[in-house]
Structures are given as C-alpha cells and as structure tokens.
Coordinates of C-alpha atoms and ligand atoms in Angstrom, one line a residue:
M1 CA 186.2 16.0 -171.5
N2 CA 188.1 12.2 -171.0
V3 CA 191.3 12.1 -172.9
L4 CA 192.6 9.2 -173.0
I5 CA 196.5 9.1 -174.7
T6 CA 199.1 6.4 -175.6
G7 CA 202.6 7.6 -175.5
A8 CA 201.5 10.2 -172.7
S9 CA 204.8 9.4 -170.4
A10 CA 207.2 11.9 -173.0
G11 CA 207.2 13.8 -176.0
F12 CA 204.3 15.0 -178.0
G13 CA 202.0 12.9 -175.0
K14 CA 203.2 14.7 -172.3
A15 CA 203.5 18.3 -173.7
L16 CA 199.3 17.8 -174.7
A17 CA 198.4 15.6 -170.9
E18 CA 200.3 18.7 -169.4
R19 CA 198.1 21.5 -171.9
L20 CA 195.2 19.5 -171.1
T21 CA 194.4 19.0 -167.1
A22 CA 195.9 23.1 -167.0
N23 CA 192.9 23.9 -169.1
G24 CA 190.3 21.5 -167.2
H25 CA 190.3 17.9 -168.4
R26 CA 190.8 15.1 -167.7
V27 CA 193.5 12.5 -169.0
I28 CA 193.9 9.1 -169.7
G29 CA 197.9 9.3 -169.5
C30 CA 198.7 4.9 -171.2
A31 CA 202.5 4.0 -172.3
R32 CA 204.4 1.5 -170.8
R33 CA 206.3 3.1 -168.2
L34 CA 204.1 3.7 -165.5
D35 CA 207.7 5.5 -163.2
K36 CA 207.3 8.1 -165.6
L37 CA 203.8 8.5 -165.8
N38 CA 203.4 8.7 -161.8
E39 CA 206.3 10.9 -162.5
L40 CA 204.1 13.2 -164.2
A41 CA 201.4 12.8 -162.3
E42 CA 202.8 14.5 -159.2
T43 CA 202.6 17.9 -161.0
L44 CA 199.8 17.1 -163.1
G45 CA 197.5 15.7 -159.9
D46 CA 194.2 14.2 -159.8
A47 CA 192.8 15.1 -163.4
F48 CA 195.4 13.0 -164.7
L49 CA 195.2 9.9 -164.4
P50 CA 198.3 7.1 -164.9
V51 CA 197.9 3.7 -167.3
A52 CA 200.8 0.8 -167.9
M53 CA 199.7 0.0 -171.3
D54 CA 201.5 -1.6 -173.7
V55 CA 199.3 -1.3 -176.9
S56 CA 201.1 -3.6 -179.0
D57 CA 200.1 -6.2 -176.2
A58 CA 196.5 -6.7 -178.1
A59 CA 195.1 -8.5 -175.8
S60 CA 195.0 -6.7 -173.0
I61 CA 193.3 -3.3 -173.8
P62 CA 190.1 -4.3 -173.7
Q63 CA 190.9 -5.5 -169.4
I64 CA 192.4 -2.2 -168.9
L65 CA 189.7 0.2 -170.1
A66 CA 187.3 -1.8 -167.6
D67 CA 189.9 -1.5 -165.1
L68 CA 189.3 2.5 -165.6
P69 CA 187.4 4.1 -162.7
T70 CA 184.4 6.2 -161.6
G71 CA 185.0 9.4 -163.5
F72 CA 188.0 7.6 -166.0
Q73 CA 185.7 5.7 -168.2
Q74 CA 184.0 7.4 -170.5
I75 CA 186.4 8.1 -173.1
D76 CA 185.8 11.4 -175.0
V77 CA 189.0 11.7 -177.0
L78 CA 191.7 9.4 -178.1
V79 CA 194.8 10.0 -179.3
N80 CA 195.8 7.4 -180.7
N81 CA 200.0 8.6 -179.9
A82 CA 202.3 5.5 -179.0
G83 CA 204.7 5.1 -182.1
L84 CA 207.9 4.9 -183.0
A85 CA 210.6 4.2 -186.3
L86 CA 213.1 2.1 -185.9
G87 CA 215.7 2.0 -188.2
T88 CA 217.7 4.3 -191.2
E89 CA 219.1 2.2 -193.1
P90 CA 217.8 1.3 -196.9
A91 CA 215.1 -1.8 -196.7
Y92 CA 217.9 -4.7 -198.1
K93 CA 219.8 -3.7 -195.0
S94 CA 216.8 -3.4 -192.1
D95 CA 216.6 -5.4 -189.3
L96 CA 212.7 -7.8 -189.8
D97 CA 212.8 -7.6 -186.2
D98 CA 212.4 -3.6 -186.7
W99 CA 210.1 -4.0 -188.9
M100 CA 207.9 -6.2 -186.9
R101 CA 208.2 -4.0 -184.0
M102 CA 206.4 -0.5 -185.6
T103 CA 203.7 -3.1 -187.2
D104 CA 202.8 -4.0 -183.4
V105 CA 203.5 -1.0 -182.2
N106 CA 201.9 1.9 -185.0
V107 CA 199.6 -0.7 -186.9
K108 CA 198.3 -3.2 -184.5
G109 CA 198.4 -1.0 -181.2
L110 CA 196.5 1.6 -182.6
I111 CA 193.7 -0.5 -184.7
A112 CA 193.3 -2.7 -181.2
L113 CA 192.7 0.7 -179.0
T114 CA 190.9 2.0 -181.3
H115 CA 188.3 -1.1 -182.0
A116 CA 187.9 -1.3 -178.2
V117 CA 187.1 2.7 -177.4
L118 CA 185.5 3.1 -181.1
P119 CA 181.9 1.5 -180.1
A120 CA 181.0 3.0 -177.2
M121 CA 181.6 6.9 -178.7
V122 CA 178.9 5.7 -181.6
E123 CA 177.0 4.7 -178.4
R124 CA 176.4 8.3 -176.8
D125 CA 177.7 9.8 -180.5
S126 CA 180.0 12.3 -179.3
G127 CA 183.5 11.4 -179.4
Y128 CA 187.1 11.6 -181.3
V129 CA 189.7 9.7 -182.7
I130 CA 192.8 11.8 -183.3
N131 CA 195.7 9.5 -184.3
V132 CA 199.0 10.4 -184.6
G133 CA 200.9 9.6 -188.4
S134 CA 203.5 11.7 -190.0
I135 CA 204.5 13.3 -193.4
A136 CA 206.8 10.2 -193.9
G137 CA 202.9 8.5 -194.5
S138 CA 202.7 10.4 -197.4
W139 CA 206.5 11.6 -199.0
P140 CA 209.1 8.5 -199.2
Y141 CA 212.2 9.4 -198.3
F142 CA 215.5 7.3 -197.7
G143 CA 215.1 4.3 -195.0
G144 CA 211.1 5.6 -194.3
N145 CA 210.7 2.4 -195.8
V146 CA 208.6 0.0 -193.3
Y147 CA 207.9 3.6 -190.7
G148 CA 206.7 5.9 -194.3
A149 CA 204.3 2.7 -194.6
T150 CA 203.0 2.2 -191.6
K151 CA 202.2 5.9 -190.7
A152 CA 200.8 5.2 -194.3
F153 CA 198.5 3.1 -193.2
V154 CA 197.3 4.7 -190.6
K155 CA 196.6 7.6 -192.6
Q156 CA 194.3 5.8 -194.9
F157 CA 192.9 3.7 -191.6
S158 CA 191.8 7.7 -190.5
L159 CA 190.6 8.5 -193.7
N160 CA 188.3 5.4 -193.9
L161 CA 187.0 6.0 -190.2
R162 CA 185.2 8.9 -191.2
A163 CA 183.9 7.1 -194.1
D164 CA 182.3 4.8 -191.4
L165 CA 181.5 7.4 -189.2
L166 CA 178.8 8.9 -191.7
G167 CA 175.8 10.4 -190.2
T168 CA 177.2 10.1 -186.4
Q169 CA 179.4 13.2 -184.1
V170 CA 182.9 10.8 -184.0
R171 CA 185.7 13.0 -185.6
V172 CA 188.6 11.5 -186.6
T173 CA 192.0 13.0 -187.7
N174 CA 194.7 12.9 -188.7
L175 CA 197.9 14.7 -187.5
E176 CA 201.1 14.3 -190.1
P177 CA 203.9 16.1 -188.3
G178 CA 207.1 16.6 -189.9
N179 CA 210.1 17.3 -187.9
V180 CA 210.1 17.4 -184.5
A181 CA 213.1 18.1 -182.1
G182 CA 213.2 17.4 -177.9
T183 CA 211.4 14.0 -178.1
E184 CA 212.5 10.4 -177.8
F185 CA 211.5 9.5 -181.9
S186 CA 215.4 9.8 -183.2
N187 CA 217.6 8.4 -180.1
V188 CA 214.8 5.6 -180.7
R189 CA 215.6 5.5 -184.7
Y190 CA 219.2 5.2 -184.0
H191 CA 218.9 3.4 -181.0
G192 CA 220.2 5.2 -178.8
D193 CA 223.2 6.6 -180.7
A194 CA 223.4 9.9 -179.0
E195 CA 225.3 11.5 -181.3
E196 CA 223.8 10.5 -184.8
A197 CA 219.4 11.2 -183.1
A198 CA 221.5 15.1 -182.1
K199 CA 222.2 15.5 -186.3
V200 CA 218.7 15.4 -187.4
Y201 CA 217.8 18.7 -185.9
D202 CA 221.5 19.7 -186.5
G203 CA 222.1 23.7 -187.9
F204 CA 218.2 25.3 -188.6
K205 CA 214.9 25.4 -186.2
T206 CA 212.8 22.5 -186.3
M207 CA 209.3 22.1 -183.8
T208 CA 209.0 21.0 -180.6
G209 CA 206.7 18.4 -179.0
E210 CA 205.9 22.0 -177.3
N211 CA 203.7 22.6 -180.7
I212 CA 202.4 19.7 -181.6
G213 CA 200.8 19.4 -178.0
D214 CA 199.2 23.1 -178.7
I215 CA 197.9 21.8 -182.2
L216 CA 196.7 18.8 -180.7
L217 CA 194.8 20.6 -177.5
W218 CA 193.3 23.2 -180.4
L219 CA 192.3 20.3 -182.2
I220 CA 190.6 18.8 -179.2
E221 CA 189.2 22.3 -178.4
S222 CA 188.1 23.3 -181.6
P223 CA 184.2 23.1 -182.5
A224 CA 182.7 20.2 -182.5
H225 CA 180.5 20.1 -185.7
I226 CA 183.9 20.7 -187.4
N227 CA 186.3 17.6 -188.7
V228 CA 190.4 18.0 -189.8
N229 CA 190.3 15.1 -192.0
R230 CA 194.6 15.7 -192.1
L231 CA 196.5 18.5 -191.4
E232 CA 200.2 17.9 -192.1
V233 CA 202.9 20.8 -190.3
M234 CA 206.0 20.8 -191.1
P235 CA 208.9 23.3 -189.4
V236 CA 209.7 26.3 -192.1
A237 CA 213.0 25.0 -193.1
Q238 CA 211.8 21.2 -194.2
T239 CA 209.9 21.2 -197.5
Y240 CA 209.4 18.9 -200.3
N241 CA 212.2 18.5 -202.4
G242 CA 211.2 16.7 -205.7
L243 CA 212.1 13.3 -207.4
T244 CA 215.6 11.9 -208.1
I245 CA 216.9 10.3 -211.4
T246 CA 220.0 7.9 -211.2
K247 CA 222.2 9.2 -214.4
Q248 CA 223.3 6.1 -216.4
T249 CA 227.4 4.9 -215.2
K250 CA 227.5 1.6 -217.1
Ligands
8X3_1 C1 208.7 11.5 -188.4 C2 208.7 12.6 -188.9 O1 210.6 13.6 -191.1 O2 211.4 11.9 -190.1 O3 207.7 11.2 -188.4 O4 209.3 11.6 -190.9 S1 210.3 12.4 -190.3

C-alpha cells in the first residue's frame, strides 16, 4: 500500500512511517522540514519518499501531488496527522495569531489535502482517510478553546465524509488520542518552554508516539470491509472528571 502521512518528520507520523516501511508498505512522508524527512529516508530506505509540504499552503498541494514520482502517485491511505496546539491560556487571554495558525493547519490544511486526494479514491472505489483528531474534540478543558474546536471540526468532518462515501469502499476514521508524551506536541503548545511542556507528563505513565503508531498501523492493516468511525484512546491515568460548579461568593 502507498500511505501519505502529513507531519511525518516526528511524533506519530514518524512512528507510523517506521512501522509501515517495516511491513512492506510505501510511505509518502510529508512535512515542512525536508531535512528531517531526508534523515528518516536514510534509515527507512527507498520505501520512504520525503516530500516537502506545508499543508497550510493549500494552493501548493495539487502540484505537489501531481509531481509525485511513478510508484508513489496512487495514494491508498491518507493519514492527516499534521496539526498543532498553541497556547494554554483561557480564550480571553489567547493570542489571535495562535488561533489563526491552529485553524490554518488543523482545519484548512486537513481539508485542502483531503479535497485533493479523495476523488481518486472514490474513482478507484478503494482508499482510506485517517484523521488524527483528539480527545479535545469531544471533551472541553481549560485552555482548550480553539485547539479543541479545530479537533471537533476534524471529528465531524470525518463523520460527514463517511456519510458522503455511502456506497463506496472508501473508509474514514477519526483517531482521538489523549495524553501522549515523547512528541513535539507539548513543546509547541508551550511555545518552546520545555519545563512547562514536561510538566504535562509528570508523575504518571502515559502513552507514547510509538503506541499511537501501533494503533495507526493496526487501523491501516485492518480488514477492508470494516470502518472504525472513531477511536478514542487515553492512558489509564487519564479519565473524565465531570463538570465543575463555582460557588457564589458575591
Ligand atoms: C492532545 C491531547 O490531552 O492535550 O490532543 O487534549 S490533550
């Protein structure tokens, strides 16, 4: 199978690329940082094609896909993994540029690439779109504001895609991970403050990018007649904690 992964230079994307190539699949590894992808290509070999792509530059996507070399042109599986959280402040203290950037990548980038790839899947009556959502798309939390909203978009977009694909063999899954350490996620969210970023994982056993890579591989290799609509995964240490009430003080 040919699998296009966005955000392939690190984290879930990198872990998945390693697993797919080890299992005999070909990977079109996309990310902004071509140097990181080239490093990965050195270890993964010819089955890994590094492709510079900024999903937030929607206008560039059709040409990048048209330029894919022979053997990599057919995209059997699209893994929309590129995405980011920026900031943990409440909405009234947030940076508008952060909100716009999250929307550009998590929403507009994801739909632009899907829009470019999906018609050929329908034409072949075969294919699979996996969107990397988040628990933040279902469960509100302090500081989650626009990040959670983008992931709620990804969840509903995934479900609506499946509705449009009725009668085709094209599959769609929204994978919704909770707390995962060992990726760049938290560092990016805290704008490079490594100390604050590390606190998110302090004192409990959480999931890793490798755990998510395993789950993604399992989804991709699952029987073609089964559609996992949504898959929410958390470390055992993380769970729901109900709603909150503030007592009246004045
Ligand atoms: C990120 C997971 O737990 O920070 O998508 O919302 S969490």
